[in-house]
GROMACS .gro file of N, CA and C in nm:
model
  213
    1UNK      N    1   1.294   0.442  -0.503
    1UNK     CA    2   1.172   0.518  -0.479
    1UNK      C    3   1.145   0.520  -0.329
    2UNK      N    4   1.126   0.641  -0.261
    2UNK     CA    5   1.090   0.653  -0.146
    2UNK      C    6   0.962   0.608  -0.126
    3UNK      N    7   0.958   0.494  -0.021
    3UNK     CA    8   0.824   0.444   0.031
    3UNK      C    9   0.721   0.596   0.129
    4UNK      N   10   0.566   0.577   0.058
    4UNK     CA   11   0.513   0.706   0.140
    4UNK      C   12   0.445   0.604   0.179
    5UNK      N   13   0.398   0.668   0.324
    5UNK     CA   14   0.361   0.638   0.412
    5UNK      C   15   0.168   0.692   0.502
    6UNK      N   16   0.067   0.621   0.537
    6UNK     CA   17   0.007   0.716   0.614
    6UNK      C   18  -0.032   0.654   0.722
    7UNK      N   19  -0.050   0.752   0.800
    7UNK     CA   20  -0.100   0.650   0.971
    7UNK      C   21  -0.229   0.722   1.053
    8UNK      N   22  -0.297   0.616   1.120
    8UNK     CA   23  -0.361   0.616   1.156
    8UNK      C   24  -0.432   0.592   1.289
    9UNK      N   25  -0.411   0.621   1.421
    9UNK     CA   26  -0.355   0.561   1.530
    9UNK      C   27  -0.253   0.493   1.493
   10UNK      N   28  -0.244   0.358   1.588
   10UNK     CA   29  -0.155   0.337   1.574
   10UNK      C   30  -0.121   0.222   1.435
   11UNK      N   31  -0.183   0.217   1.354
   11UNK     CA   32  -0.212   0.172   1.230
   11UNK      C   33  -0.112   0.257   1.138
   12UNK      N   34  -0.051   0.209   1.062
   12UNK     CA   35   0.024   0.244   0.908
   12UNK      C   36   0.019   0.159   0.788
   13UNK      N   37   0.008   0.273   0.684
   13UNK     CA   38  -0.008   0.206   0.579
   13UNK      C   39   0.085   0.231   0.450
   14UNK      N   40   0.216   0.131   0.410
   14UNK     CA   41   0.282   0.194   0.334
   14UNK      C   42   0.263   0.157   0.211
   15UNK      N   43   0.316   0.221   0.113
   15UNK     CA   44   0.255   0.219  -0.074
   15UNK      C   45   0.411   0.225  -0.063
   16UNK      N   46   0.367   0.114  -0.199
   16UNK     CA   47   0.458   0.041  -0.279
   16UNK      C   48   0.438  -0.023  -0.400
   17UNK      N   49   0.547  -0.035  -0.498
   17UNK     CA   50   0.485  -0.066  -0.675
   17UNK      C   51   0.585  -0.196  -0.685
   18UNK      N   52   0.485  -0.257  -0.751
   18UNK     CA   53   0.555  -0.407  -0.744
   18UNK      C   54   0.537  -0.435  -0.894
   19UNK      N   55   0.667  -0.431  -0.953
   19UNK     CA   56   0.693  -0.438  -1.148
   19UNK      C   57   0.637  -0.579  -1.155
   20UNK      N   58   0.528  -0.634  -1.292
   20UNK     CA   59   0.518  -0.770  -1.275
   20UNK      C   60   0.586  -0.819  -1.385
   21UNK      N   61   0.595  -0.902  -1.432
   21UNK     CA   62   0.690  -0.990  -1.553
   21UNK      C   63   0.620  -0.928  -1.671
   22UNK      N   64   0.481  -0.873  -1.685
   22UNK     CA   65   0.458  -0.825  -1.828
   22UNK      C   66   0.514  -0.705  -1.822
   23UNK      N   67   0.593  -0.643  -1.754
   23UNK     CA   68   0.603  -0.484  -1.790
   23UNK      C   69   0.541  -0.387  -1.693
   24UNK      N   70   0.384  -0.447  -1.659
   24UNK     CA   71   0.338  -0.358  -1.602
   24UNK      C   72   0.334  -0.303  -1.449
   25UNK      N   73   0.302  -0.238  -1.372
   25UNK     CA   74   0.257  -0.205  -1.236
   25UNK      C   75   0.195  -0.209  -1.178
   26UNK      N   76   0.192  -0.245  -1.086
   26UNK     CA   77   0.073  -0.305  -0.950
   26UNK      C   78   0.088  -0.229  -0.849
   27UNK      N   79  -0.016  -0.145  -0.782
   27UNK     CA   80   0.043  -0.101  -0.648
   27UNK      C   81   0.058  -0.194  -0.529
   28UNK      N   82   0.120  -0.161  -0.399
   28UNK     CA   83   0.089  -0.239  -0.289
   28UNK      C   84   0.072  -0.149  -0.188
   29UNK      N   85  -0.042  -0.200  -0.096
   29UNK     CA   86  -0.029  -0.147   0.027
   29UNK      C   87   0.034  -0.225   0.153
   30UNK      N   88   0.119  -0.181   0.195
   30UNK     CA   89   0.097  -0.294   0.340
   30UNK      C   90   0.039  -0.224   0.471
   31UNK      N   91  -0.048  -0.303   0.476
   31UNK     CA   92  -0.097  -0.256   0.643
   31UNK      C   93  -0.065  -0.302   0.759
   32UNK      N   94   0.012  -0.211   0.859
   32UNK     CA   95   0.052  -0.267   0.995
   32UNK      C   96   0.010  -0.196   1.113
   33UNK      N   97   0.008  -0.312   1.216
   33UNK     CA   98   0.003  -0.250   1.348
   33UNK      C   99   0.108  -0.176   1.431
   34UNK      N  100   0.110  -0.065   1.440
   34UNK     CA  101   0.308  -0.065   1.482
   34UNK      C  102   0.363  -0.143   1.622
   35UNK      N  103   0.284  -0.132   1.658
   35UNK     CA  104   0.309  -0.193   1.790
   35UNK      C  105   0.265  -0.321   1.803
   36UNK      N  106   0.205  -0.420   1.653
   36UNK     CA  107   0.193  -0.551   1.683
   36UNK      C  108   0.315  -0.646   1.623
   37UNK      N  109   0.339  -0.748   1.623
   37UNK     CA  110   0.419  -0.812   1.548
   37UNK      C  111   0.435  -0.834   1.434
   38UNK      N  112   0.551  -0.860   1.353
   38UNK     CA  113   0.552  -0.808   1.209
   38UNK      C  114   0.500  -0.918   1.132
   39UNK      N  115   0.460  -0.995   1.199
   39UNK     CA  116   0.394  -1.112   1.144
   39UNK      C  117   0.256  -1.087   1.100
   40UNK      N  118   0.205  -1.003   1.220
   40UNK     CA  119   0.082  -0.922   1.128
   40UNK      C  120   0.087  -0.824   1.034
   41UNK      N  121   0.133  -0.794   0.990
   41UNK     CA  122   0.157  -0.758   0.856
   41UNK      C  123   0.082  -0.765   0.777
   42UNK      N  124  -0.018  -0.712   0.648
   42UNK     CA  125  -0.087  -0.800   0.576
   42UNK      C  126  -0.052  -0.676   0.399
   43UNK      N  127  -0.047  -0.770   0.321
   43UNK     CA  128  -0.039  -0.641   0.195
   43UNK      C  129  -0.131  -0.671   0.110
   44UNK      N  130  -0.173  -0.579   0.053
   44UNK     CA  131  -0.263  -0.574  -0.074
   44UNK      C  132  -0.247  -0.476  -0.168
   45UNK      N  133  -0.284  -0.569  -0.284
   45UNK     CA  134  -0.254  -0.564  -0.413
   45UNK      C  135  -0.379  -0.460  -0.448
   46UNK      N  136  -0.375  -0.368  -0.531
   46UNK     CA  137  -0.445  -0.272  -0.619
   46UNK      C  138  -0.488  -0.384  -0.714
   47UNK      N  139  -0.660  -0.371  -0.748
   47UNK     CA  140  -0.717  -0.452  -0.859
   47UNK      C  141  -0.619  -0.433  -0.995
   48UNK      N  142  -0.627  -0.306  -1.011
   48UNK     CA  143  -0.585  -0.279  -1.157
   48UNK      C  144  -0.392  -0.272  -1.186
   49UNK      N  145  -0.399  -0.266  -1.308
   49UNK     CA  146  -0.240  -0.231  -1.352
   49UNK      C  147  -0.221  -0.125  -1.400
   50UNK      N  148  -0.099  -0.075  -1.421
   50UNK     CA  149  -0.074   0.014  -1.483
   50UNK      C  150   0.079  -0.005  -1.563
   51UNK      N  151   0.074   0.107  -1.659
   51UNK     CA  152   0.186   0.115  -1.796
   51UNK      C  153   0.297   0.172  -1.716
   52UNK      N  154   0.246   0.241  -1.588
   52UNK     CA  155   0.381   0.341  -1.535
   52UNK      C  156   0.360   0.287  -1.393
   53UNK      N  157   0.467   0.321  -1.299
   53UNK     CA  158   0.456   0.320  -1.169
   53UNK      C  159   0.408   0.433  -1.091
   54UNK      N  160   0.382   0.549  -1.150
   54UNK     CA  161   0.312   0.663  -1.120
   54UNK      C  162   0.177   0.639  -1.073
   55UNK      N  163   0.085   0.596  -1.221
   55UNK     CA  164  -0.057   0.534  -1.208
   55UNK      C  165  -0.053   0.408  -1.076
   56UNK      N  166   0.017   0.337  -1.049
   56UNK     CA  167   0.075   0.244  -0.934
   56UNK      C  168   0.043   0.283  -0.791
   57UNK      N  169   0.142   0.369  -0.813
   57UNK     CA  170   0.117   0.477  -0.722
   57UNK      C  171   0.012   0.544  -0.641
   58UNK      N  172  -0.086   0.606  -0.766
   58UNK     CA  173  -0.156   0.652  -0.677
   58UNK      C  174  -0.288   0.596  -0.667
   59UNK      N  175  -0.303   0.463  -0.777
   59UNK     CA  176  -0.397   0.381  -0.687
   59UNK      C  177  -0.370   0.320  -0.543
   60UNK      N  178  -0.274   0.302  -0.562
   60UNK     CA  179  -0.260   0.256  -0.399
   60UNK      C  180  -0.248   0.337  -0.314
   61UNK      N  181  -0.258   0.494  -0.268
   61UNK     CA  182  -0.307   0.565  -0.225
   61UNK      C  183  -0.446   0.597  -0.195
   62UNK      N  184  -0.511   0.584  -0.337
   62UNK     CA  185  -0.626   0.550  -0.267
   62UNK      C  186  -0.685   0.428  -0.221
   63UNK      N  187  -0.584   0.340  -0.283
   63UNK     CA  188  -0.632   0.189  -0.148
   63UNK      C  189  -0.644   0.273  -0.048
   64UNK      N  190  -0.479   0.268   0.029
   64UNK     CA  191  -0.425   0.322   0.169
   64UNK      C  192  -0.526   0.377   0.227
   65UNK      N  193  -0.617   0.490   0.178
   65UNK     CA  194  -0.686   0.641   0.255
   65UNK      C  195  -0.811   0.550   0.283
   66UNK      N  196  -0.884   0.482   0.155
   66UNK     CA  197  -0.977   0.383   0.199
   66UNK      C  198  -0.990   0.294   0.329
   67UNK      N  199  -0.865   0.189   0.358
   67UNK     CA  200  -0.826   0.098   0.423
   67UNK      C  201  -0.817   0.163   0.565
   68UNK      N  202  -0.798   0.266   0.599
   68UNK     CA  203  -0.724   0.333   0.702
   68UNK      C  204  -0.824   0.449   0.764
   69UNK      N  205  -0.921   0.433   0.637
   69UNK     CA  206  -1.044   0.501   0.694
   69UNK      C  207  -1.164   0.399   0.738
   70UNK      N  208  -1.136   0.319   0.717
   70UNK     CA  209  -1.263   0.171   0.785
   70UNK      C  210  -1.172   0.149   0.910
   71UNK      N  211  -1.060   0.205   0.961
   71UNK     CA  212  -1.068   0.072   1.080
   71UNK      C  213  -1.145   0.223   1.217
   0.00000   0.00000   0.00000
């Protein structure tokens, strides 16, 4: 699955689905500085699950648009 991506200055935020042991889907976001060290790094997990990686998906999109609209 191609990782999507959105940015924000110099802020990015990539979505990603992380399968858990029941079956289901979790989105992830990770948020980075591009120009800071990758140590800052930080990811977050979507509250909810889902049956598909689709639904995964595009909660963590709207994490991302959220997250990237506060800084």
């Amino acid at each position: 699955m191609e990782t999507v991506s959105y940015h924000k200055g110099k802020w990015r935020a990539d979505i990603q689905v992380d399968e858990l042991a029941s079956g289901k889907f979790q989105g992830l976001v990770l948020l980075l500085h591009e120009e800071g060290p990758q140590s800052e790094q930080v990811v977050h997990r979507t509250v909810d699950v889902f049956d598909s990686p689709q639904g995964a998906i595009e909660e963590a999109k709207v994490l991302a648009n959220r997250m990237l609209g506060e800084l």
